[in-house]
Short mmCIF file of the C-alpha atoms (twelve columns), coordinates in Angstrom:
data_MODEL
# 
_entry.id   MODEL 
# 
loop_
_atom_site.group_PDB 
_atom_site.id 
_atom_site.type_symbol 
_atom_site.label_atom_id 
_atom_site.label_alt_id 
_atom_site.label_comp_id 
_atom_site.label_asym_id 
_atom_site.label_seq_id 
_atom_site.Cartn_x 
_atom_site.Cartn_y 
_atom_site.Cartn_z 
_atom_site.pdbx_PDB_model_num 
ATOM 1   C CA . MET A 1   15.963  -15.049 17.582 1 
ATOM 2   C CA . SER A 2   15.451  -18.297 15.719 1 
ATOM 3   C CA . ALA A 3   18.584  -19.682 14.036 1 
ATOM 4   C CA . MET A 4   16.426  -20.490 10.979 1 
ATOM 5   C CA . VAL A 5   15.358  -16.882 10.382 1 
ATOM 6   C CA . GLU A 6   17.760  -14.492 8.688  1 
ATOM 7   C CA . TRP A 7   17.604  -10.917 9.972  1 
ATOM 8   C CA . ARG A 8   18.643  -8.212  7.538  1 
ATOM 9   C CA . ILE A 9   18.877  -4.447  8.058  1 
ATOM 10  C CA . SER A 10  19.198  -2.069  5.108  1 
ATOM 11  C CA . ASP A 11  20.684  1.269   6.117  1 
ATOM 12  C CA . ALA A 12  19.936  3.142   2.865  1 
ATOM 13  C CA . PRO A 13  16.337  3.608   1.667  1 
ATOM 14  C CA . VAL A 14  15.294  0.711   -0.572 1 
ATOM 15  C CA . PRO A 15  13.249  1.459   -3.729 1 
ATOM 16  C CA . TYR A 16  9.876   -0.226  -3.520 1 
ATOM 17  C CA . GLU A 17  10.254  -2.214  -6.753 1 
ATOM 18  C CA . VAL A 18  13.602  -3.568  -5.556 1 
ATOM 19  C CA . ALA A 19  12.101  -4.717  -2.256 1 
ATOM 20  C CA . VAL A 20  9.164   -6.459  -3.940 1 
ATOM 21  C CA . ALA A 21  11.437  -8.273  -6.394 1 
ATOM 22  C CA . GLU A 22  13.669  -9.406  -3.533 1 
ATOM 23  C CA . MET A 23  10.682  -10.672 -1.525 1 
ATOM 24  C CA . GLU A 24  9.315   -12.589 -4.508 1 
ATOM 25  C CA . ALA A 25  12.685  -14.225 -5.141 1 
ATOM 26  C CA . ARG A 26  13.257  -15.062 -1.489 1 
ATOM 27  C CA . ALA A 27  9.760   -16.499 -1.072 1 
ATOM 28  C CA . ALA A 28  10.351  -18.813 -4.036 1 
ATOM 29  C CA . GLU A 29  13.612  -20.005 -2.488 1 
ATOM 30  C CA . ILE A 30  11.894  -20.636 0.862  1 
ATOM 31  C CA . ARG A 31  9.148   -22.648 -0.829 1 
ATOM 32  C CA . ALA A 32  11.806  -24.724 -2.602 1 
ATOM 33  C CA . GLY A 33  13.644  -25.352 0.660  1 
ATOM 34  C CA . ARG A 34  16.763  -23.542 -0.549 1 
ATOM 35  C CA . ALA A 35  16.715  -20.556 1.831  1 
ATOM 36  C CA . ASP A 36  15.927  -19.692 5.425  1 
ATOM 37  C CA . GLU A 37  13.008  -17.449 6.362  1 
ATOM 38  C CA . LEU A 38  13.720  -13.723 6.286  1 
ATOM 39  C CA . VAL A 39  12.898  -10.694 8.425  1 
ATOM 40  C CA . TRP A 40  14.003  -7.593  6.538  1 
ATOM 41  C CA . LEU A 41  14.146  -4.204  8.305  1 
ATOM 42  C CA . LEU A 42  14.272  -1.216  5.982  1 
ATOM 43  C CA . GLU A 43  12.998  2.225   5.037  1 
ATOM 44  C CA . HIS A 44  11.563  3.375   1.716  1 
ATOM 45  C CA . PRO A 45  11.754  6.724   -0.054 1 
ATOM 46  C CA . PRO A 46  8.423   8.586   0.278  1 
ATOM 47  C CA . LEU A 47  5.713   6.675   -1.585 1 
ATOM 48  C CA . TYR A 48  2.150   5.413   -1.426 1 
ATOM 49  C CA . THR A 49  1.091   1.810   -1.920 1 
ATOM 50  C CA . ALA A 50  -2.346  0.623   -3.012 1 
ATOM 51  C CA . GLY A 51  -3.436  -2.729  -1.623 1 
ATOM 52  C CA . THR A 52  -5.965  -5.048  -3.212 1 
ATOM 53  C CA . SER A 53  -8.879  -3.234  -1.507 1 
ATOM 54  C CA . ALA A 54  -7.729  0.329   -2.292 1 
ATOM 55  C CA . ARG A 55  -10.455 2.756   -3.384 1 
ATOM 56  C CA . PRO A 56  -9.493  5.415   -5.962 1 
ATOM 57  C CA . GLN A 57  -11.218 8.166   -3.955 1 
ATOM 58  C CA . ASP A 58  -8.871  7.523   -1.030 1 
ATOM 59  C CA . LEU A 59  -5.875  8.736   -3.051 1 
ATOM 60  C CA . LEU A 60  -6.282  12.432  -2.284 1 
ATOM 61  C CA . GLU A 61  -3.043  13.724  -3.855 1 
ATOM 62  C CA . PRO A 62  -2.042  11.348  -6.670 1 
ATOM 63  C CA . ASP A 63  0.874   13.528  -7.785 1 
ATOM 64  C CA . ARG A 64  2.454   14.011  -4.369 1 
ATOM 65  C CA . PHE A 65  4.543   10.809  -4.285 1 
ATOM 66  C CA . PRO A 66  4.913   7.738   -6.508 1 
ATOM 67  C CA . VAL A 67  1.991   5.316   -6.149 1 
ATOM 68  C CA . HIS A 68  2.670   1.591   -6.325 1 
ATOM 69  C CA . ALA A 69  -0.035  -1.011  -6.836 1 
ATOM 70  C CA . THR A 70  0.690   -4.030  -4.658 1 
ATOM 71  C CA . ARG A 71  -0.859  -7.444  -4.213 1 
ATOM 72  C CA . ARG A 72  -0.838  -7.294  -0.414 1 
ATOM 73  C CA . GLY A 73  -4.149  -7.005  1.383  1 
ATOM 74  C CA . GLY A 74  -5.488  -3.661  2.561  1 
ATOM 75  C CA . GLN A 75  -5.960  -0.203  1.110  1 
ATOM 76  C CA . TYR A 76  -3.661  2.841   0.742  1 
ATOM 77  C CA . THR A 77  -0.628  3.204   2.973  1 
ATOM 78  C CA . TYR A 78  2.316   5.586   3.132  1 
ATOM 79  C CA . HIS A 79  5.946   4.525   3.475  1 
ATOM 80  C CA . GLY A 80  8.885   6.850   3.919  1 
ATOM 81  C CA . PRO A 81  11.950  7.832   5.937  1 
ATOM 82  C CA . GLY A 82  11.507  7.552   9.690  1 
ATOM 83  C CA . GLN A 83  9.159   4.593   9.373  1 
ATOM 84  C CA . ARG A 84  10.446  1.113   10.148 1 
ATOM 85  C CA . VAL A 85  9.160   -1.238  7.486  1 
ATOM 86  C CA . VAL A 86  9.460   -4.910  8.385  1 
ATOM 87  C CA . TYR A 87  9.057   -7.379  5.537  1 
ATOM 88  C CA . VAL A 88  8.521   -10.951 6.647  1 
ATOM 89  C CA . CYS A 89  9.150   -13.890 4.338  1 
ATOM 90  C CA . LEU A 90  7.996   -16.663 6.647  1 
ATOM 91  C CA . ASP A 91  6.818   -20.205 5.957  1 
ATOM 92  C CA . VAL A 92  3.238   -19.967 7.187  1 
ATOM 93  C CA . GLY A 93  2.632   -23.498 5.949  1 
ATOM 94  C CA . ALA A 94  5.189   -24.810 8.424  1 
ATOM 95  C CA . ARG A 95  3.805   -22.470 11.089 1 
ATOM 96  C CA . GLY A 96  0.314   -23.968 11.144 1 
ATOM 97  C CA . LYS A 97  -1.376  -22.954 7.869  1 
ATOM 98  C CA . ASP A 98  -3.628  -20.501 9.695  1 
ATOM 99  C CA . VAL A 99  -3.736  -17.088 8.011  1 
ATOM 100 C CA . ARG A 100 -5.851  -15.425 10.693 1 
ATOM 101 C CA . ARG A 101 -3.548  -16.650 13.421 1 
ATOM 102 C CA . PHE A 102 -0.498  -15.491 11.478 1 
ATOM 103 C CA . VAL A 103 -1.912  -11.974 11.158 1 
ATOM 104 C CA . GLY A 104 -2.626  -12.121 14.899 1 
ATOM 105 C CA . ARG A 105 1.034   -12.929 15.462 1 
ATOM 106 C CA . LEU A 106 2.041   -9.834  13.501 1 
ATOM 107 C CA . GLU A 107 -0.340  -7.726  15.590 1 
ATOM 108 C CA . SER A 108 1.068   -9.236  18.788 1 
ATOM 109 C CA . TRP A 109 4.598   -8.532  17.582 1 
ATOM 110 C CA . VAL A 110 3.838   -4.850  17.089 1 
ATOM 111 C CA . ILE A 111 2.101   -4.663  20.476 1 
ATOM 112 C CA . ALA A 112 5.050   -6.345  22.237 1 
ATOM 113 C CA . THR A 113 7.476   -3.992  20.509 1 
ATOM 114 C CA . LEU A 114 5.486   -0.918  21.578 1 
ATOM 115 C CA . ASP A 115 5.280   -2.284  25.109 1 
ATOM 116 C CA . SER A 116 9.089   -2.080  25.258 1 
ATOM 117 C CA . PHE A 117 8.605   1.712   25.229 1 
ATOM 118 C CA . ASN A 118 5.628   1.694   27.631 1 
ATOM 119 C CA . VAL A 119 3.219   2.383   24.792 1 
ATOM 120 C CA . ARG A 120 -0.062  0.466   24.893 1 
ATOM 121 C CA . GLY A 121 -0.930  -0.678  21.396 1 
ATOM 122 C CA . GLU A 122 -4.443  -1.983  20.799 1 
ATOM 123 C CA . ILE A 123 -6.416  -3.800  18.108 1 
ATOM 124 C CA . ARG A 124 -9.863  -2.634  17.048 1 
ATOM 125 C CA . PRO A 125 -12.490 -4.675  15.156 1 
ATOM 126 C CA . GLY A 126 -12.922 -3.380  11.625 1 
ATOM 127 C CA . ARG A 127 -9.715  -1.316  11.780 1 
ATOM 128 C CA . VAL A 128 -6.515  -2.789  10.398 1 
ATOM 129 C CA . GLY A 129 -3.291  -2.002  12.233 1 
ATOM 130 C CA . VAL A 130 -2.330  -1.079  15.792 1 
ATOM 131 C CA . TRP A 131 -3.781  1.938   17.590 1 
ATOM 132 C CA . VAL A 132 -2.978  4.069   20.626 1 
ATOM 133 C CA . ALA A 133 -5.392  6.080   22.737 1 
ATOM 134 C CA . ARG A 134 -4.717  9.850   22.870 1 
ATOM 135 C CA . PRO A 135 -6.339  11.221  26.043 1 
ATOM 136 C CA . ASP A 136 -3.919  14.165  25.734 1 
ATOM 137 C CA . LEU A 137 -5.784  15.418  22.647 1 
ATOM 138 C CA . PRO A 138 -9.247  16.984  22.345 1 
ATOM 139 C CA . ARG A 139 -12.064 14.468  22.111 1 
ATOM 140 C CA . GLY A 140 -14.096 14.071  18.956 1 
ATOM 141 C CA . PRO A 141 -17.736 15.095  18.444 1 
ATOM 142 C CA . SER A 142 -18.918 11.837  20.020 1 
ATOM 143 C CA . GLY A 143 -16.936 12.557  23.175 1 
ATOM 144 C CA . ALA A 144 -14.801 9.444   22.723 1 
ATOM 145 C CA . VAL A 145 -11.064 9.493   23.380 1 
ATOM 146 C CA . ARG A 146 -9.197  9.914   20.108 1 
ATOM 147 C CA . GLU A 147 -7.254  6.940   18.831 1 
ATOM 148 C CA . ASP A 148 -4.364  7.259   16.367 1 
ATOM 149 C CA . LYS A 149 -2.751  4.624   14.211 1 
ATOM 150 C CA . VAL A 150 0.897   3.951   15.014 1 
ATOM 151 C CA . ALA A 151 1.509   0.831   12.914 1 
ATOM 152 C CA . ALA A 152 0.133   -0.701  9.726  1 
ATOM 153 C CA . ILE A 153 -0.165  -4.377  8.810  1 
ATOM 154 C CA . GLY A 154 -0.552  -5.800  5.316  1 
ATOM 155 C CA . VAL A 155 0.498   -9.237  4.102  1 
ATOM 156 C CA . ARG A 156 0.312   -11.427 1.053  1 
ATOM 157 C CA . LEU A 157 0.680   -15.196 1.038  1 
ATOM 158 C CA . LYS A 158 1.816   -17.131 -2.006 1 
ATOM 159 C CA . ARG A 159 1.769   -20.905 -1.604 1 
ATOM 160 C CA . TRP A 160 1.927   -20.416 2.164  1 
ATOM 161 C CA . VAL A 161 4.982   -18.145 2.238  1 
ATOM 162 C CA . SER A 162 4.338   -14.598 3.434  1 
ATOM 163 C CA . MET A 163 5.484   -11.311 1.920  1 
ATOM 164 C CA . HIS A 164 5.135   -7.673  2.995  1 
ATOM 165 C CA . GLY A 165 4.398   -7.339  6.745  1 
ATOM 166 C CA . ILE A 166 4.290   -4.398  9.139  1 
ATOM 167 C CA . SER A 167 5.363   -0.781  9.416  1 
ATOM 168 C CA . ILE A 168 5.882   1.168   12.633 1 
ATOM 169 C CA . ASN A 169 5.923   4.961   12.646 1 
ATOM 170 C CA . VAL A 170 9.080   5.903   14.528 1 
ATOM 171 C CA . GLU A 171 9.669   9.482   13.318 1 
ATOM 172 C CA . PRO A 172 8.215   9.950   9.815  1 
ATOM 173 C CA . ASP A 173 6.911   13.241  8.485  1 
ATOM 174 C CA . LEU A 174 3.268   12.791  9.486  1 
ATOM 175 C CA . THR A 175 2.124   15.432  6.998  1 
ATOM 176 C CA . HIS A 176 2.946   12.937  4.233  1 
ATOM 177 C CA . PHE A 177 -0.060  10.853  5.266  1 
ATOM 178 C CA . ALA A 178 -2.328  13.724  4.152  1 
ATOM 179 C CA . GLY A 179 -2.125  12.603  0.528  1 
ATOM 180 C CA . ILE A 180 -4.228  9.495   1.224  1 
ATOM 181 C CA . VAL A 181 -6.974  8.228   3.475  1 
ATOM 182 C CA . PRO A 182 -4.775  5.768   5.388  1 
ATOM 183 C CA . CYS A 183 -6.346  2.297   5.190  1 
ATOM 184 C CA . GLY A 184 -9.625  3.953   4.212  1 
ATOM 185 C CA . ILE A 185 -10.263 5.294   7.722  1 
ATOM 186 C CA . THR A 186 -11.252 8.958   7.986  1 
ATOM 187 C CA . GLU A 187 -12.356 9.355   11.606 1 
ATOM 188 C CA . HIS A 188 -8.989  8.637   13.231 1 
ATOM 189 C CA . GLY A 189 -5.495  10.068  12.980 1 
ATOM 190 C CA . VAL A 190 -1.921  8.870   12.550 1 
ATOM 191 C CA . THR A 191 0.865   9.174   15.099 1 
ATOM 192 C CA . SER A 192 4.445   8.055   15.692 1 
ATOM 193 C CA . LEU A 193 6.570   7.129   18.676 1 
ATOM 194 C CA . VAL A 194 8.346   10.476  18.566 1 
ATOM 195 C CA . ASP A 195 5.005   12.282  18.153 1 
ATOM 196 C CA . LEU A 196 3.933   10.531  21.361 1 
ATOM 197 C CA . GLY A 197 6.888   12.186  23.115 1 
ATOM 198 C CA . LEU A 198 9.318   9.263   23.137 1 
ATOM 199 C CA . PRO A 199 12.995  9.798   22.230 1 
ATOM 200 C CA . VAL A 200 13.104  6.500   20.334 1 
ATOM 201 C CA . THR A 201 15.531  5.715   17.513 1 
ATOM 202 C CA . MET A 202 15.231  3.242   14.674 1 
ATOM 203 C CA . ALA A 203 17.915  1.118   16.331 1 
ATOM 204 C CA . ASP A 204 15.853  1.026   19.535 1 
ATOM 205 C CA . VAL A 205 12.858  -0.276  17.586 1 
ATOM 206 C CA . ASP A 206 14.988  -2.870  15.797 1 
ATOM 207 C CA . THR A 207 16.265  -4.166  19.125 1 
ATOM 208 C CA . ALA A 208 12.733  -4.411  20.528 1 
ATOM 209 C CA . LEU A 209 11.514  -6.241  17.412 1 
ATOM 210 C CA . ALA A 210 14.322  -8.772  17.661 1 
ATOM 211 C CA . ARG A 211 13.853  -9.367  21.374 1 
ATOM 212 C CA . SER A 212 10.140  -10.116 21.076 1 
ATOM 213 C CA . PHE A 213 10.096  -12.179 17.870 1 
ATOM 214 C CA . ASP A 214 10.586  -15.700 19.207 1 
ATOM 215 C CA . ALA A 215 8.165   -15.356 22.113 1 
ATOM 216 C CA . VAL A 216 5.448   -13.894 19.899 1 
ATOM 217 C CA . PHE A 217 5.770   -16.434 17.099 1 
ATOM 218 C CA . ASP A 218 5.858   -19.408 19.464 1 
ATOM 219 C CA . ALA A 219 2.982   -21.721 18.559 1 
ATOM 220 C CA . ASP A 220 1.447   -21.448 22.037 1 
ATOM 221 C CA . ALA A 221 1.720   -17.674 22.432 1 
ATOM 222 C CA . PRO A 222 -1.656  -15.935 23.010 1 
ATOM 223 C CA . LEU A 223 -3.136  -13.626 20.406 1 
ATOM 224 C CA . PRO A 224 -4.122  -10.005 21.185 1 
ATOM 225 C CA . ASP A 225 -7.587  -9.164  22.459 1 
ATOM 226 C CA . ARG A 226 -9.852  -7.098  20.197 1 
ATOM 227 C CA . ALA A 227 -11.524 -4.465  22.343 1 
# 
């Protein structure tokens, strides 16, 4: 891991408002040159977040969990116990000032982390996040192999410092996703590492994230293919 990036792990669930306030404050300190970049690993209590592109009709059960409007990109997402949320306060200005490439780095980071558990994560045009093929499940009406979402990506940049980041489903209650249309996509499902049959713990995922960070965020590292 880079010596200039602080890694923080919160063991107790962090309220969403607390996390956002901390990210805002840290991002301001990074911009001012008074703090190192931050990778923050945490879990939230059960909640839904509405990104800047969220459609009201995609909130199917508005009273199920608290709903938080957020200024990150994307639509509705679920956060809760058993999901590793990774907030990244990184100086994208110093990392090339290329938003598309930065998002590609986040995608690559998730894919490299999943690869540690022999899970093939893939990117799909028009679908935000990282997906896994499910040949073990019945095919859809079109006959295509089902693909389920295993990780979400949503970022916000303020004066070239990032906030928010990624979430990887380790062992959340997948029924909690039923209260929304995740990321506005209705024709695909949601899965987790444990749902895929892997005895993976949160600590295992944290280790894989840390091991792959430097190689993925190297300026010359390749970006993932979009099949």
